[in-house]
XYZ file of C-alpha atoms in Angstrom:
586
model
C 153.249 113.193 234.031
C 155.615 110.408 232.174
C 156.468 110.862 228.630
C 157.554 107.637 226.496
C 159.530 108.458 223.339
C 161.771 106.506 221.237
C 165.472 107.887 221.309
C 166.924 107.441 217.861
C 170.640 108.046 219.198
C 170.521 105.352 222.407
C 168.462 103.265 219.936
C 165.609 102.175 222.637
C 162.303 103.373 224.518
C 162.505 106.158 226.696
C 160.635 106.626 229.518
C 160.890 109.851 231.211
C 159.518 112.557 233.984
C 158.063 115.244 232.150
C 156.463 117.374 234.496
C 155.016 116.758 238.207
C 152.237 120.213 238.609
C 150.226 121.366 241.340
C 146.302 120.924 241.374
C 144.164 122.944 243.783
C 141.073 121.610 242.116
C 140.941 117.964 240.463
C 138.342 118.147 237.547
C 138.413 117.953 233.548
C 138.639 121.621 233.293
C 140.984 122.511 235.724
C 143.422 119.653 234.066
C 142.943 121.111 230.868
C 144.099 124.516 231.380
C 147.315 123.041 233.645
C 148.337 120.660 230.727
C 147.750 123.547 227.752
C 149.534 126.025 229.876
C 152.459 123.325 230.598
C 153.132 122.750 226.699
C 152.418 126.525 225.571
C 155.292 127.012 228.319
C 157.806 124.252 227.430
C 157.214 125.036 223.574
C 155.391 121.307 223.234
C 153.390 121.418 219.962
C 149.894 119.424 220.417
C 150.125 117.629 217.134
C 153.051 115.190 218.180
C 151.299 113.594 220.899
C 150.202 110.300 220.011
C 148.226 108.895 222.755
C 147.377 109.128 226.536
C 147.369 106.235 228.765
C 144.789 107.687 231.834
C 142.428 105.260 234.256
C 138.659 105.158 233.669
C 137.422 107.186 235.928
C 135.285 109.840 234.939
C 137.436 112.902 234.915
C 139.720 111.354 232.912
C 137.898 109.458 230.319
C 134.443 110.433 230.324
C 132.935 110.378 227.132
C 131.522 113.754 227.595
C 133.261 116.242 229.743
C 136.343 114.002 230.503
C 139.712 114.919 230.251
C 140.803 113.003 227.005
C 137.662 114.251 225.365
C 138.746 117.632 226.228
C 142.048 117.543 224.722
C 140.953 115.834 221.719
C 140.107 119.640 220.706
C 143.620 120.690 220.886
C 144.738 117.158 219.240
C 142.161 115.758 216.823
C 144.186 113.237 215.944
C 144.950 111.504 219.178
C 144.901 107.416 219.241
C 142.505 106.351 221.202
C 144.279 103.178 223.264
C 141.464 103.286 225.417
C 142.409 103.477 229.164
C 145.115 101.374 231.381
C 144.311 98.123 231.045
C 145.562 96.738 234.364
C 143.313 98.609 236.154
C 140.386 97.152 235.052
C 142.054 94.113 235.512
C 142.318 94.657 239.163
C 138.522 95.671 239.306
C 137.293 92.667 237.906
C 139.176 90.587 240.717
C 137.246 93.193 243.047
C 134.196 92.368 241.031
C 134.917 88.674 241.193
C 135.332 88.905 245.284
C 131.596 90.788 245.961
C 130.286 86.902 245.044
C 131.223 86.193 247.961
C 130.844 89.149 250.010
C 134.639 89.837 250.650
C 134.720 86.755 253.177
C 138.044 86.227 252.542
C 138.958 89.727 252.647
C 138.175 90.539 255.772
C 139.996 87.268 256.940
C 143.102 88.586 255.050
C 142.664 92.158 257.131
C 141.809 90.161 260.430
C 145.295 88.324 260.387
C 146.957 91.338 259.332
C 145.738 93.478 261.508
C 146.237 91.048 264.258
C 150.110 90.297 263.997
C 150.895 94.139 262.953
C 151.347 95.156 266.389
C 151.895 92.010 268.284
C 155.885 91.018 267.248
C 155.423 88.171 270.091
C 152.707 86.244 268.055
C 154.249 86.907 264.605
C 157.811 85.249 266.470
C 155.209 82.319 267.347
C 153.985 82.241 264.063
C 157.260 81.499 262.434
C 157.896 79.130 265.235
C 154.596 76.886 264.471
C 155.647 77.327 260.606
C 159.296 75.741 261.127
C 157.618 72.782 263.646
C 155.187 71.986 260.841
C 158.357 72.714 257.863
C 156.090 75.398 255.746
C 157.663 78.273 254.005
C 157.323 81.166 256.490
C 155.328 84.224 255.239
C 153.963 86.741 257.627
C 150.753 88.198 257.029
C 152.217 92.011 258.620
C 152.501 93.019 255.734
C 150.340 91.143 253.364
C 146.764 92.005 252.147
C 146.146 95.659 250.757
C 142.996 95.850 248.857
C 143.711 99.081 246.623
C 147.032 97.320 245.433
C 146.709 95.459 242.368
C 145.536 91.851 242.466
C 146.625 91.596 246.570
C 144.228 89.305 246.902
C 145.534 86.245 244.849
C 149.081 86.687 246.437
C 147.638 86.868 250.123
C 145.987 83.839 248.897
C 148.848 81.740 247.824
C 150.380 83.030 251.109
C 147.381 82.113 253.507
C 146.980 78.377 251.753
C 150.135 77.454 252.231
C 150.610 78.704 256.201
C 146.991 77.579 256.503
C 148.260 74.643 258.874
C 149.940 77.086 260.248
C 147.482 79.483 261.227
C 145.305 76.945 262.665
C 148.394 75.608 264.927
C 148.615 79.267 266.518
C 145.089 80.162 267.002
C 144.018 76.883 268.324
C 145.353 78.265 271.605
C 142.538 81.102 270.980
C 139.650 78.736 271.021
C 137.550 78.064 273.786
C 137.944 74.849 276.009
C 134.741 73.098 274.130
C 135.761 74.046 271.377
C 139.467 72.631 271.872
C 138.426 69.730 273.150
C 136.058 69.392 269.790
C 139.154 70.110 267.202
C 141.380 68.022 269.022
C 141.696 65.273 266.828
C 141.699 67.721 263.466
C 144.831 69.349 265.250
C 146.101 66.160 265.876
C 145.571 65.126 261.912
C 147.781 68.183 261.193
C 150.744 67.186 263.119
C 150.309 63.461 261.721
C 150.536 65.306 258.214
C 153.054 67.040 258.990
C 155.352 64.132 260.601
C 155.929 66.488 263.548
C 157.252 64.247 266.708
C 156.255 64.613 270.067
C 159.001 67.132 270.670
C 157.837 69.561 268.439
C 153.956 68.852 269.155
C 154.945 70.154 273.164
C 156.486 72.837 271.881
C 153.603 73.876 270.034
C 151.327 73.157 273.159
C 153.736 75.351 275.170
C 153.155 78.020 272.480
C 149.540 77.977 272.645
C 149.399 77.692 276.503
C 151.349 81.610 276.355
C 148.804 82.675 273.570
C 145.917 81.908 275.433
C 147.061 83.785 278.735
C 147.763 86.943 276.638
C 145.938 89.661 277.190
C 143.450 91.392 274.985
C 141.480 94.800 273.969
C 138.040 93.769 273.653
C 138.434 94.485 269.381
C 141.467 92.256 269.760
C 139.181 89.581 271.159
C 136.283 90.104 268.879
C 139.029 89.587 266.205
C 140.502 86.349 266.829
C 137.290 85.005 267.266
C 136.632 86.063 263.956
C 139.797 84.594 262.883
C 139.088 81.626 264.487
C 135.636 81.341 263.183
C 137.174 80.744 259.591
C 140.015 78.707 260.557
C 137.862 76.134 262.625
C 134.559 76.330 262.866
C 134.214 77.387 258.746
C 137.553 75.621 257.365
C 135.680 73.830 254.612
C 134.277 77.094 253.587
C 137.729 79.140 253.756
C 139.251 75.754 252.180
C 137.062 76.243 248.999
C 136.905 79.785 248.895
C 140.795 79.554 248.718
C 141.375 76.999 245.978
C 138.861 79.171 243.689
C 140.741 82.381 244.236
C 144.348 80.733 243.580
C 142.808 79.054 240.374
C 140.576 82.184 238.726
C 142.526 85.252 239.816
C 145.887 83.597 238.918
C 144.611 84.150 235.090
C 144.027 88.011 235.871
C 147.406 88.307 237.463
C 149.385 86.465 234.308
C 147.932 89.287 232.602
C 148.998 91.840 234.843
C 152.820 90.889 235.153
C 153.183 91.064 231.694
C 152.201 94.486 231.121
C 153.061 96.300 234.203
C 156.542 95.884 233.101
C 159.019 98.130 230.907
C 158.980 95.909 228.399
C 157.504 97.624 225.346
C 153.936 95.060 224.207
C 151.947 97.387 222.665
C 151.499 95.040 219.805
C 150.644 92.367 222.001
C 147.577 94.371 224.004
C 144.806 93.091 221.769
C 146.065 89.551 221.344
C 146.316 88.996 225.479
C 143.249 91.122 225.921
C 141.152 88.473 223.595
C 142.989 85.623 225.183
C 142.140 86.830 228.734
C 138.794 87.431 227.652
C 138.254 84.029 226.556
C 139.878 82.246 229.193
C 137.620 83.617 232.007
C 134.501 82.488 229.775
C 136.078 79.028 229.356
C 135.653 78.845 233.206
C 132.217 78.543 233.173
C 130.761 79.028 229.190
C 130.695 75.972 227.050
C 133.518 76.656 225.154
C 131.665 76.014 221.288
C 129.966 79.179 222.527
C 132.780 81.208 222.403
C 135.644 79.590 220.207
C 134.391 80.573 216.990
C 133.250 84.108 217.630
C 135.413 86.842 216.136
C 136.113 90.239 218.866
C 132.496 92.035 217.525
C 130.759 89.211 218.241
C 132.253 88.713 221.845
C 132.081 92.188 222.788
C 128.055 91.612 222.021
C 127.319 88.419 223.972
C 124.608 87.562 226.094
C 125.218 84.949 228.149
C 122.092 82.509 228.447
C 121.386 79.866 230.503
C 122.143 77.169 228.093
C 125.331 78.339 227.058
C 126.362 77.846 230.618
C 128.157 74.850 231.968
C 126.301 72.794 234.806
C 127.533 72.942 238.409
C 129.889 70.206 238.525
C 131.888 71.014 235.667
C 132.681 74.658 236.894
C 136.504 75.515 237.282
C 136.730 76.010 241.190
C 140.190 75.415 241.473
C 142.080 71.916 241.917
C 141.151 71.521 245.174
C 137.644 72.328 245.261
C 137.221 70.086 242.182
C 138.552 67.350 244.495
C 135.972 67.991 247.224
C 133.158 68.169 244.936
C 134.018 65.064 243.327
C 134.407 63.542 246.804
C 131.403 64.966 248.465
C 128.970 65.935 245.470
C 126.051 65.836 247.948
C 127.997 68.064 250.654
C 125.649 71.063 251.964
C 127.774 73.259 251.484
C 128.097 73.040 247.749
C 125.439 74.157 246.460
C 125.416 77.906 247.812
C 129.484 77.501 247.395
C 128.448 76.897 243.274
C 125.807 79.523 243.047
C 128.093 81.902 244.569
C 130.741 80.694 241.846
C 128.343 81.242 238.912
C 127.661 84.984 240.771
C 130.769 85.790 240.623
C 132.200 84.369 237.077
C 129.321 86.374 235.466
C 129.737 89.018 236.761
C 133.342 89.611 236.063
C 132.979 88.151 232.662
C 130.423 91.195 232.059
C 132.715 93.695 233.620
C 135.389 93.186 231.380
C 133.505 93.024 228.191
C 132.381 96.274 229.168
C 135.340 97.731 230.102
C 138.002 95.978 227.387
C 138.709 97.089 224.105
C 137.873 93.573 222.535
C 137.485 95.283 219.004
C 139.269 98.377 219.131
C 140.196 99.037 215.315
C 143.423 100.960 216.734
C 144.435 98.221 219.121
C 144.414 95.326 215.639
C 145.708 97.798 213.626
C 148.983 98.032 216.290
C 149.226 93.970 216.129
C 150.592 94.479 213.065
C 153.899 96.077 214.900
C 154.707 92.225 215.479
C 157.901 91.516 213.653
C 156.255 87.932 213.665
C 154.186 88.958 210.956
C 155.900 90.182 208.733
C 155.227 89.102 204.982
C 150.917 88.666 205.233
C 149.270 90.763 204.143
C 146.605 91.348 206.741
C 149.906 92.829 208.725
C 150.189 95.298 205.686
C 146.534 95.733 205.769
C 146.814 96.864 209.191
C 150.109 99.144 208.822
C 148.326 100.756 206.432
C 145.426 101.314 208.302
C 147.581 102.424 211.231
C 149.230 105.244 208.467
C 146.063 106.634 208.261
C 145.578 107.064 211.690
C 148.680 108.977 211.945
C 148.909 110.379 208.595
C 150.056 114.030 210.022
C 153.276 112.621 211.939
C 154.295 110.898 208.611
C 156.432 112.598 205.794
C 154.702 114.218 203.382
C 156.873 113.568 200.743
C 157.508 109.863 200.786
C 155.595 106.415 199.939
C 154.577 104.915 202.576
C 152.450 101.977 200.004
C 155.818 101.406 198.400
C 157.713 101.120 201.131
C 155.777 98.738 203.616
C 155.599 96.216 199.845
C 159.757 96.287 199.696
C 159.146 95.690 204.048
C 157.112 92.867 203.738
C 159.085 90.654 201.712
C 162.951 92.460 202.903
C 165.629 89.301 202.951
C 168.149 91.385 204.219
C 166.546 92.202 207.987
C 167.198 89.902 210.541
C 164.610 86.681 211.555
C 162.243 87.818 214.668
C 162.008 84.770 217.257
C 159.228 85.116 219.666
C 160.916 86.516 223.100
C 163.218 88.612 221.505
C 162.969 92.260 221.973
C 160.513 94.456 219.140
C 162.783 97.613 219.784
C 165.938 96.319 219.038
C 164.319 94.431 216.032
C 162.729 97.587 214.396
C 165.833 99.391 215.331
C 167.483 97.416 212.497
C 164.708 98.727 210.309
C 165.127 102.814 211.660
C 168.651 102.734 210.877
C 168.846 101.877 207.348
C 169.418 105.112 205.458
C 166.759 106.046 202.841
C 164.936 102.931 202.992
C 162.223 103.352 204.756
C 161.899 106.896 206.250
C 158.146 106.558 206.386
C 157.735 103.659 208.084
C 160.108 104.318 210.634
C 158.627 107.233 211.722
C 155.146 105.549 212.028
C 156.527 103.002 213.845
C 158.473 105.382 216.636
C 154.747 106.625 216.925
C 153.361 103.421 217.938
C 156.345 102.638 220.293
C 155.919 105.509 221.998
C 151.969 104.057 223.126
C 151.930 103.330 227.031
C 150.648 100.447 227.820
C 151.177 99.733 231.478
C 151.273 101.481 234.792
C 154.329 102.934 234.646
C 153.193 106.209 236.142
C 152.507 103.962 239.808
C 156.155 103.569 239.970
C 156.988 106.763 240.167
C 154.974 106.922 243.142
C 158.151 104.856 244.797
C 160.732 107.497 243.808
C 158.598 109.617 244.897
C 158.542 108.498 248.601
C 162.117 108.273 248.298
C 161.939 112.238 248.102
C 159.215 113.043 250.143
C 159.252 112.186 253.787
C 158.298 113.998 257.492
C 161.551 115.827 256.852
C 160.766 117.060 253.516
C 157.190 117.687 253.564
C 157.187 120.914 252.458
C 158.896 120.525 249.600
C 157.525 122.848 246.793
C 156.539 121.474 243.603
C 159.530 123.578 241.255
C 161.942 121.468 243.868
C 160.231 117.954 243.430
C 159.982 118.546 239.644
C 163.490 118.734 239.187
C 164.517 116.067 241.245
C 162.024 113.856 239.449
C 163.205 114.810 236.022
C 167.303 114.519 237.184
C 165.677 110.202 238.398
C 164.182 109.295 235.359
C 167.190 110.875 233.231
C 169.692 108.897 235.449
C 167.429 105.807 235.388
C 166.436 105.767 231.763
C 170.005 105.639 230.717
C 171.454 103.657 233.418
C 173.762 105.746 234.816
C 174.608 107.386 238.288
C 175.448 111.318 237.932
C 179.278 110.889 237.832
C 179.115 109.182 234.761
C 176.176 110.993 233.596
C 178.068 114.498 234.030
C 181.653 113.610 233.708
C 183.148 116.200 231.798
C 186.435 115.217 230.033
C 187.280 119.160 229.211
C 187.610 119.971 233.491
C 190.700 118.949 234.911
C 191.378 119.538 238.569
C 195.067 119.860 240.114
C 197.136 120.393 236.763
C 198.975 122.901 238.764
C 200.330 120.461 240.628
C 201.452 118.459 237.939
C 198.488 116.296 237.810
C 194.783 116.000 236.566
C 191.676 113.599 237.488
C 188.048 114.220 236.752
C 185.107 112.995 238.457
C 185.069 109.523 237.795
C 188.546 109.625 239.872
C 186.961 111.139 242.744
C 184.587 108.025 242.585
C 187.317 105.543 242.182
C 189.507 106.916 244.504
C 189.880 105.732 247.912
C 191.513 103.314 250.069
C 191.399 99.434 249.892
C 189.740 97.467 252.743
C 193.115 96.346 253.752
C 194.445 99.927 253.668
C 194.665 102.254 256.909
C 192.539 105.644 256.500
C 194.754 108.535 258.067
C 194.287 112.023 258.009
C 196.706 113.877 255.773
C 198.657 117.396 256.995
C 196.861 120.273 255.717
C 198.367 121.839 252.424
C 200.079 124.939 252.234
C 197.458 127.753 251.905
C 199.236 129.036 249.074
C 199.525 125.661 247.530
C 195.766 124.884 248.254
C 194.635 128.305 246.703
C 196.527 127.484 243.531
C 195.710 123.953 243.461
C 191.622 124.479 242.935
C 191.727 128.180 240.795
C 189.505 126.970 238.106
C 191.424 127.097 234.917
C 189.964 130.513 233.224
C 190.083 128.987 229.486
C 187.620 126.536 230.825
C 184.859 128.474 231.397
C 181.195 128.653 229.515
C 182.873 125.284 227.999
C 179.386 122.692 227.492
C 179.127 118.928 227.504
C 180.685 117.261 224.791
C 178.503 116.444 221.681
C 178.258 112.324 222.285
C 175.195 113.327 224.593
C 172.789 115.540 222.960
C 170.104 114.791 225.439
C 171.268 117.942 227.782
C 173.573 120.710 227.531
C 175.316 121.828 230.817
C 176.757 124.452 230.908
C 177.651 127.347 234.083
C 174.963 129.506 233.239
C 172.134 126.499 233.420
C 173.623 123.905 235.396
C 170.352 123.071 237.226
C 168.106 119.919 237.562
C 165.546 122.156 236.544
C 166.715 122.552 232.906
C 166.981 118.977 232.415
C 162.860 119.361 231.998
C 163.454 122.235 229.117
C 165.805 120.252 227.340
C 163.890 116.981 227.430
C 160.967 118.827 225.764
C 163.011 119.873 222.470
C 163.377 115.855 221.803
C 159.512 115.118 222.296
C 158.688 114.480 218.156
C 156.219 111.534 219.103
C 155.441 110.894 222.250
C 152.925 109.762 224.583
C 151.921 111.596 228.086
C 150.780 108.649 231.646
C-alpha cells in the first residue's frame, strides 16, 4: 500500500510506503479485515482517508461485494475517483488489437522470441541495420503484452527496422521464394543507397543464416516471421501505420499521468479530450462536438453518424495507400477490420471512463487557471460538501473562497507551472484561508496514476534468488526506509546525520557522518594501509560519550524521531502514520 499526503513543513506531495501485508487468500473480505486490522494497529482513524485509487477488477471495485464498497462502511464519506485510469487505457489498446486478431502481436512475440536466445542473429541484425543506416533497436527485449501500451512502442520499433528485418530473414526464405522477392530486396538497397560493398556483405550474412541450424518450433517460427515480412508485407505495412497513428493518442494519455506530477485537476479535462479524439477517428465530428459529458457517456453510435471508408484515420501511411490503390483487395477487409476495432474501443471506454463523474468536475476547479469564475467557485463549493467532515468546523468556507477568487496579492498561474507550489502560496498565509487550505490538501492527496507499479521495481531491487525468503516484517521496513529516502531526496547519511554525535573528540578532534562520506583519498592519491592504533588509544578513541545518550534527532525533521531505544526501519512505518491527516491509500 502507498499513501499520498501533502507535507505542510517540506511544502510538496508526499508519496510514501505505508504498509506491504501478507495475503493467504485474495478476496473482498479477506482484504477488508487485513486493511481494518492494519489501521486499528497503526492508530489510523477511517475518517481521514479521502480516496482509493484500486484497478477494476472485481474484487476491488465491484459494485456489490468489492473491496471499495466494503470499506465505504467504515468511511462513508470516501471520494469516489473511480478506478486507475491508465489501466483502462491499456485495455482499450487490447480491445483495439482483437480487430485484428492480435496479427501483429504474435509477429511482435515471433521476433522476440526468435533473437532472445540466438546472440549470433541479433549481432546480424545490427549489422543489416548499420548497412541499410537505421537506428538499431533489438526486438530481445521488446514486446510484453501485460505492460502498458507495449504494443505502440514495439510498433514504432518494428516500422522503422522493418527494412531491416526483411534484409535478415530473406536468407530464411525458400529458393522460389528468393528468387520471387529478388527485385523487392533489391528496391530496398536502392532506397537505402547501400553500394555493392555493403549489398555482399549482406549476401554473406544471409548465406550463414540460412545454413544455421534449427529446432523444428524454430523453423515453424521464421516461417511465420517470414510470412508477414514477405509474402503479407502490405498487410503488416497497414496494420503498422494504423497502430502508430491510433494507439499513439492512448499513450499521450498515459505518459502524462503515470508520472509524479500531481494532475488530479486535469483527469476529467484529458479524460473528455481522449474520449473525443478516438470518436473523431471515425464519428463525424458534428456528432460529437456539441455534446456535453451526459450526453457522450449515453451515445449510440449509428450508422449514419459514421464516417465512410475512405475518410477513416488509418494512419499516414495507410491513407497514402488507399489514396493510391482505392480499388486494392486488400482494403476492404483492412477497413472493416478498422471500423471493428474503432467501435469497439470507443464503447469500452465510455463504459469504463468517468466522462461525468460529478467528483472528477468538481476537482477541475483545483486549476489555479481558473481562478476568478465562478463556475470554479461553484465547483469548490461543491467539492466542500463532499468533504465537509475534514473541513473546520468553525470557519467560512463561502467567505473565504469569495476573498480567493478575486485575491490580487497571490501570484499569476501560467499553464506548466507546478499546482503544488502554487497553492502552497495559498496554505501558508496565516489566518486567511484555513478552510480552504485544508480542502485543498484533501484533493492533493487524490492518486491519480500508477504509482503503486513502481514500487514493484524497488521491490525487485530487494527481492532476488538470494533473498527469497525474506519475511514480510523485513520487506516492510525496507520499503518504508525507500520511499522515506526517495520522497525527500536524500541518501541515509544525510537523512540521519546527527549534529549532537561526535566521534574522536578524545583525540582532539570530531567528524560526523557526512565526514565519513566525504572522506577518502583523491584519484591521484596512493591508498596505504595505516599502523594499527594503540589498543589503549583505540579503546578511548570510540567510548561513546555517556552525556550523549537517549539524545533524539534534532527538531528541523519532525517526520521521524530516532532515538537508541527505536532506531529501526521498522518505526519509520509508526511514525509516518501520526502525519496521515488526509490522505489517500494505491
Amino acid at each position: 500500500m502507498l499513501v499520498r499526503y501533502y507535507h505542510d513543513d517540506l511544502r510538496k506531495v508526499m508519496v510514501e510506503h505505508l504498509g506491504s501485508l501478507e495475503i493467504l487468500r485474495v478476496d473482498a473480505a479477506s482484504l477488508e479485515k487485513v486493511l481494518c486490522d492494519f489501521f486499528v494497529k497503526n492508530n489510523i482513524p477511517w475518517q481521514n482517508l479521502v480516496s482509493l485509487l484500486m484497478d477494476s477488477c472485481a474484487v476491488m471495485r465491484g459494485s456489490k461485494t468489492g473491496l471499495e464498497t466494503r470499506i465505504h462502511q467504515h468511511c462513508p464519506n470516501l471520494l469516489d475517483v473511480d478506478g486507475d485510469s491508465c489501466h483502462h487505457i491499456h485495455n482499450a489498446a487490447k480491445k483495439f488489437s482483437e480487430g485484428f486478431d492480435g496479427y501483429l502481436e504474435r509477429l511482435f512475440s515471433d521476433l522476440q522470441v526468435d533473437h532472445q536466445w540466438s546472440p549470433d542473429q541479433v549481432m546480424y541484425l545490427k549489422e543489416v541495420a548499420m548497412i541499410l543506416n537505421l537506428p538499431v533497436s533489438s526486438p530481445q527485449k521488446g514486446f510484453v503484452n501485460h505492460r502498458w501500451l507495449s504494443a505502440y512502442d514495439t510498433s514504432m520499433a518494428t516500422h522503422a527496422m522493418m527494412p531491416a528485418y526483411q534484409v535478415l530473414y530473406y536468407g530464411f526464405l525458400s529458393t522460389a521464394d528468393k528468387e520471387l522477392y529478388k527485385e523487392p530486396l533489391e528496391s530496398i538497397f536502392t532506397k537505402h543507397n547501400v553500394n555493392q560493398t555493403a549489398r555482399a556483405r549482406g549476401e554473406v550474412v544471409q548465406d550463414k543464416l540460412a545454413k544455421k541450424g534449427m529446432t523444428p518450433q524454430g523453423r515453424e517460427r521464421k516461417k511465420r516471421i517470414c510470412q508477414k515480412l514477405w509474402h503479407e508485407e502490405t498487410t503488416t505495412v497497414l496494420q503498422l501505420s494504423l497502430y502508430k497513428g491510433v494507439l499513439a493518442i492512448l499513450k499521450d494519455y498515459v505518459m502524462i499521468f503515470q508520472g509524479s506530477q500531481t494532475l488530479v485537476h486535469k483527469l476529467h479535462d484529458r479524460q473528455l479530450e481522449l474520449f473525443l479524439a478516438c470518436l473523431a477517428c471515425f464519428v463525424k465530428a458534428e456528432h460529437i462536438t456539441k455534446l456535453s459529458p451526459r450526453a457522450l457517456r449515453e451515445l449510440v453510435l449509428e450508422d449514419h453518424m459514421l464516417l465512410p471508408s475512405k475518410d477513416v484515420y488509418v494512419g499516414q501511411e495507410a491513407d497514402t495507400f488507399r489514396s493510391q490503390n482505392p480499388k486494392h483487395a486488400l482494403l476492404v477487409p483492412f477497413l472493416a477490420s478498422v471500423r471493428k476495432a474503432y467501435i469497439t474501443t470507443a464503447v469500452y471506454l465510455q463504459k469504463k471512463l468517468p466522462l461525468n463523474s460529478p467528483t472528477l468536475i468538481a476537482l477541475s476547479a483545483l486549476d489555479p487557471l481558473l481562478r476568478g469564475h465562478s463556475q470554479a467557485t461553484l465547483q469548490l463549493k461543491r467539492l466542500s460538501a463532499m468533504l465537509n467532515h475534514l473541513l473546520p468546523e468553525d470557519q467560512d468556507l463561502s467567505r473565504e473562497l469569495v476573498q480567493f477568487s478575486v485575491d490580487l496579492t497571490l501570484p499569476r498561474y501560467k499553464e506548466g507551472d507546478g499546482m503544488v507550489d502554487w497553492w502552497g502560496h495559498v496554505f501558508h498565509q496565516p489566518g486567511k484561508y484555513p478552510a480552504l487550505s485544508a480542502l485543498a490538501k484533501c484533493c492533493l492527496s487524490i492518486f491519480h496514476g500508477p504509482r503503486v507499479e513502481s514500487s514493484f521495481s524497488l521491490m525487485n531491487e530487494i527481492i532476488d534468488q538470494r533473498s527469497g525468503n525474506m519475511n514480510v516484517e523485513t520487506f516492510n521496513a525496507i520499503q518504508t526506509a525507500k520511499y522515506v529516502l526517495q520522497s525527500r531526496g536524500q541518501t541515509a547519511v544525510q537523512m540521519f546525520e546527527r549534529s549532537d554525535v561526535k566521534f574522536g573528540e578524545s583525540l582532539g578532534e570530531s567528524f560526523s557522518l557526512q565526514d565519513v562520506v566525504n572522506d577518502g583519498p583523491s584519484p591521484e592519491e596512493e591508498v596505504v594501509h595505516p599502523e594499527r592504533p594503540d589498543p589503549g588509544e583505540a579503546e578511548e578513541a570510540y567510548h561513546s560519550d555517556v552525556e550523549a545518550h537517549g539524545i533524539a534527532l534534532d527538531d528541523d525533521l519532525p517526520h521521524i524521531t530516532l532515538t537508541s531505544e527505536n532506531f529501526s526501519l521498522s518505526g519509520l512505518c509508526e511514525k509516518l502514520c501520526v502525519l496521515l491527516k488526509f490522505f489517500t491509500v494505491q
